[in-house]
Amino acid sequence: MVIPLPDGLATPTLVVDPDVLDRNISQMAEASRSQGFALRPHAKSHKCAQIADRQLRAGARGLSVATISEAEIFARVGVDDLFIAYPVWLDADKTQRLRRLADDVVLRVGVESAEGAQRLGKAVRGSARPVEVLVEVDSGSHRTGVRPHAAGEVGKAAADAGLDVAGVFTFPGHGYGHDAQARERAARDEERTLSEAAQALRDLGIDVRVVSGGSTPTVGRWRPGEVNELRPGVYVFNDATQLTIGTCGVEDLALVAAATVISVPAPDRFVLDVGSKVLGSDRSPWVTGHGYLPQFPQGTITGLWEHHAVVRLPEGVRGPRLGSLVAVVPNHICTPVNLADELLVVRDCEVIDRWQVTARGANT
């Protein structure tokens, strides 16, 4: 059973089970520590000061973020070691903001081009603390990042711009591929490409201290070796995609969207008051429909509008009554969190706290 929902909830809303959350955080911290990896979890999945604090107290070295504004917000709540795991392209506004961050926290930034490194070097020149950079490498997801052999060129440009080149990083997005070997293949691709990229830096005399990879799907597939830092994010909550690809079990789902049944037009169909403005619209080749229904695991969310979710049930499965509360596990948790103002913390069918989504909408 996933997060028993209290009666009287105003829906739709996101609900967190703090015990499952803490267990997920503790297990990832221990798994990373026992295998010799530093853990720098990605905070874009939760955007919440209370959860960041739990991760740091469990042993995380610092946090990864996706944007300057996320870094600014977490710095304001006391996080003093941040990696912007993104090839930031600086305009005048971002230059000023990044410079202020560099004066206040231990800051690490991603780069993937010589031009981007040069702009970054100018932006932070003379800052109170040295700014580290990691060169982003494409390990197979074909998003951003250079080929491993090109990491040396970018690293040299960064070093020439006065930046502290600490190492390399990647995101193994192809670990979400729709085949049984995708996670294993992505982990091996990460190891190979990061090793090659690190060597390209060493060949130029750059001291490689950080080799950073890992996502929630691949983190359990890592083998000790060249890689020394992991950056999973979704693991704190998990979601329908992680459940379906086997990264987690139902007992590891720490967040659901609570919804109310607003219509029962047929025995095999009901409608919830939750839509894309709460669940997001992400689809996954692994997941049938727009989310997972723990109370109705055979049901499928076949239609999603901004404020409606239509659920179909197989023949013979009894549906909920009008006005019932139903839990929905989103396909991809990061988007619903970014759409929410707060997370309701529920234990034993009682709301025990409300956590602000501190970095909600921090997309610049």
Short mmCIF file of N, CA, C and O in Angstrom, two decimals, residues 51-99:
data_model
loop_
_atom_site.label_atom_id
_atom_site.label_comp_id
_atom_site.label_asym_id
_atom_site.label_seq_id
_atom_site.Cartn_x
_atom_site.Cartn_y
_atom_site.Cartn_z
N ILE A 51 14.30 18.35 2.15
CA ILE A 51 14.85 17.12 1.59
C ILE A 51 16.34 17.26 1.34
O ILE A 51 17.12 16.34 1.59
N ALA A 52 16.76 18.43 0.88
CA ALA A 52 18.20 18.68 0.72
C ALA A 52 18.93 18.50 2.04
O ALA A 52 20.01 17.88 2.10
N ASP A 53 18.35 19.01 3.11
CA ASP A 53 18.97 18.87 4.43
C ASP A 53 19.10 17.40 4.82
O ASP A 53 20.14 16.97 5.35
N ARG A 54 18.07 16.61 4.55
CA ARG A 54 18.14 15.18 4.84
C ARG A 54 19.26 14.51 4.04
O ARG A 54 19.98 13.65 4.57
N GLN A 55 19.39 14.86 2.78
CA GLN A 55 20.45 14.25 1.96
C GLN A 55 21.84 14.61 2.48
O GLN A 55 22.73 13.75 2.56
N LEU A 56 22.02 15.86 2.85
CA LEU A 56 23.33 16.28 3.34
C LEU A 56 23.65 15.64 4.68
O LEU A 56 24.78 15.22 4.94
N ARG A 57 22.66 15.54 5.56
CA ARG A 57 22.89 14.90 6.86
C ARG A 57 23.18 13.41 6.70
O ARG A 57 23.85 12.82 7.55
N ALA A 58 22.68 12.81 5.61
CA ALA A 58 22.94 11.39 5.36
C ALA A 58 24.33 11.16 4.75
O ALA A 58 24.73 10.01 4.58
N GLY A 59 25.02 12.23 4.41
CA GLY A 59 26.39 12.07 3.93
C GLY A 59 26.68 12.59 2.54
O GLY A 59 27.81 12.42 2.04
N ALA A 60 25.69 13.20 1.86
CA ALA A 60 25.96 13.75 0.53
C ALA A 60 27.05 14.81 0.62
O ALA A 60 27.07 15.63 1.55
N ARG A 61 27.95 14.81 -0.37
CA ARG A 61 29.06 15.76 -0.38
C ARG A 61 28.57 17.18 -0.64
O ARG A 61 29.13 18.16 -0.17
N GLY A 62 27.57 17.31 -1.44
CA GLY A 62 26.97 18.58 -1.82
C GLY A 62 25.76 18.26 -2.68
O GLY A 62 25.30 17.12 -2.71
N LEU A 63 25.24 19.24 -3.40
CA LEU A 63 24.09 19.02 -4.27
C LEU A 63 24.45 19.35 -5.71
O LEU A 63 25.25 20.23 -5.99
N SER A 64 23.80 18.64 -6.63
CA SER A 64 23.78 19.02 -8.03
C SER A 64 22.47 19.77 -8.30
O SER A 64 21.43 19.44 -7.71
N VAL A 65 22.54 20.76 -9.17
CA VAL A 65 21.35 21.50 -9.58
C VAL A 65 21.43 21.68 -11.10
O VAL A 65 22.46 21.45 -11.72
N ALA A 66 20.31 22.14 -11.68
CA ALA A 66 20.25 22.28 -13.13
C ALA A 66 20.39 23.72 -13.59
O ALA A 66 20.73 23.96 -14.75
N THR A 67 20.12 24.68 -12.71
CA THR A 67 20.09 26.08 -13.12
C THR A 67 20.77 26.96 -12.09
O THR A 67 20.94 26.58 -10.92
N ILE A 68 21.12 28.17 -12.52
CA ILE A 68 21.69 29.14 -11.59
C ILE A 68 20.66 29.49 -10.51
O ILE A 68 21.01 29.61 -9.33
N SER A 69 19.40 29.63 -10.91
CA SER A 69 18.39 30.01 -9.91
C SER A 69 18.19 28.92 -8.87
O SER A 69 17.97 29.21 -7.68
N GLU A 70 18.26 27.65 -9.26
CA GLU A 70 18.22 26.59 -8.24
C GLU A 70 19.40 26.72 -7.30
O GLU A 70 19.25 26.59 -6.07
N ALA A 71 20.58 26.99 -7.84
CA ALA A 71 21.77 27.15 -6.99
C ALA A 71 21.60 28.32 -6.04
O ALA A 71 21.95 28.23 -4.85
N GLU A 72 21.05 29.43 -6.53
CA GLU A 72 20.85 30.60 -5.68
C GLU A 72 19.92 30.28 -4.51
O GLU A 72 20.18 30.68 -3.35
N ILE A 73 18.86 29.56 -4.80
CA ILE A 73 17.88 29.26 -3.75
C ILE A 73 18.46 28.30 -2.72
O ILE A 73 18.31 28.52 -1.51
N PHE A 74 19.15 27.27 -3.16
CA PHE A 74 19.73 26.34 -2.18
C PHE A 74 20.88 27.01 -1.41
O PHE A 74 21.08 26.69 -0.23
N ALA A 75 21.59 27.92 -2.03
CA ALA A 75 22.61 28.67 -1.29
C ALA A 75 21.97 29.50 -0.19
O ALA A 75 22.51 29.60 0.93
N ARG A 76 20.81 30.09 -0.48
CA ARG A 76 20.14 30.92 0.54
C ARG A 76 19.67 30.11 1.73
O ARG A 76 19.53 30.66 2.84
N VAL A 77 19.39 28.82 1.54
CA VAL A 77 18.95 28.00 2.67
C VAL A 77 20.11 27.26 3.32
O VAL A 77 19.90 26.37 4.15
N GLY A 78 21.34 27.62 2.95
CA GLY A 78 22.50 27.12 3.68
C GLY A 78 23.33 26.05 3.02
O GLY A 78 24.31 25.58 3.61
N VAL A 79 22.99 25.64 1.79
CA VAL A 79 23.82 24.65 1.09
C VAL A 79 25.03 25.39 0.53
O VAL A 79 24.89 26.34 -0.23
N ASP A 80 26.23 24.93 0.90
CA ASP A 80 27.43 25.71 0.55
C ASP A 80 28.35 25.00 -0.43
O ASP A 80 29.48 25.44 -0.66
N ASP A 81 27.90 23.90 -1.05
CA ASP A 81 28.71 23.17 -2.02
C ASP A 81 27.77 22.73 -3.14
O ASP A 81 26.98 21.80 -2.97
N LEU A 82 27.85 23.39 -4.31
CA LEU A 82 26.87 23.21 -5.36
C LEU A 82 27.53 22.99 -6.72
O LEU A 82 28.51 23.67 -7.06
N PHE A 83 26.98 22.06 -7.48
CA PHE A 83 27.42 21.81 -8.84
C PHE A 83 26.27 22.10 -9.79
O PHE A 83 25.23 21.43 -9.73
N ILE A 84 26.43 23.09 -10.65
CA ILE A 84 25.45 23.35 -11.70
C ILE A 84 25.80 22.40 -12.85
O ILE A 84 26.69 22.67 -13.66
N ALA A 85 25.10 21.28 -12.89
CA ALA A 85 25.43 20.19 -13.83
C ALA A 85 24.77 20.47 -15.17
O ALA A 85 23.89 19.73 -15.64
N TYR A 86 25.25 21.52 -15.80
CA TYR A 86 24.61 22.04 -17.01
C TYR A 86 25.62 22.94 -17.71
O TYR A 86 26.33 23.70 -17.04
N PRO A 87 25.68 22.91 -19.04
CA PRO A 87 26.62 23.78 -19.74
C PRO A 87 26.06 25.20 -19.86
O PRO A 87 25.53 25.61 -20.90
N VAL A 88 26.17 25.96 -18.78
CA VAL A 88 25.55 27.28 -18.70
C VAL A 88 26.14 28.20 -19.77
O VAL A 88 27.36 28.33 -19.90
N TRP A 89 25.26 28.86 -20.52
CA TRP A 89 25.70 29.89 -21.47
C TRP A 89 25.34 31.24 -20.86
O TRP A 89 24.18 31.54 -20.63
N LEU A 90 26.33 32.03 -20.56
CA LEU A 90 26.15 33.22 -19.74
C LEU A 90 25.78 34.44 -20.57
O LEU A 90 26.50 34.82 -21.50
N ASP A 91 24.65 35.08 -20.21
CA ASP A 91 24.34 36.42 -20.70
C ASP A 91 24.70 37.40 -19.58
O ASP A 91 25.28 37.01 -18.56
N ALA A 92 24.38 38.69 -19.76
CA ALA A 92 24.80 39.69 -18.78
C ALA A 92 24.20 39.43 -17.40
O ALA A 92 24.89 39.52 -16.38
N ASP A 93 22.90 39.07 -17.36
CA ASP A 93 22.24 38.82 -16.08
C ASP A 93 22.82 37.60 -15.39
O ASP A 93 23.15 37.63 -14.19
N LYS A 94 22.98 36.51 -16.12
CA LYS A 94 23.51 35.29 -15.52
C LYS A 94 24.96 35.47 -15.09
O LYS A 94 25.40 34.86 -14.11
N THR A 95 25.70 36.29 -15.81
CA THR A 95 27.09 36.56 -15.41
C THR A 95 27.15 37.18 -14.02
O THR A 95 27.93 36.76 -13.16
N GLN A 96 26.31 38.18 -13.78
CA GLN A 96 26.30 38.82 -12.46
C GLN A 96 25.87 37.85 -11.37
O GLN A 96 26.45 37.82 -10.28
N ARG A 97 24.85 37.06 -11.66
CA ARG A 97 24.33 36.14 -10.65
C ARG A 97 25.35 35.05 -10.33
O ARG A 97 25.54 34.68 -9.16
N LEU A 98 26.00 34.52 -11.37
CA LEU A 98 26.98 33.47 -11.15
C LEU A 98 28.17 34.01 -10.35
O LEU A 98 28.72 33.32 -9.48
N ARG A 99 28.56 35.25 -10.63
CA ARG A 99 29.68 35.85 -9.91
C ARG A 99 29.34 35.97 -8.41
O ARG A 99 30.17 35.68 -7.55
#
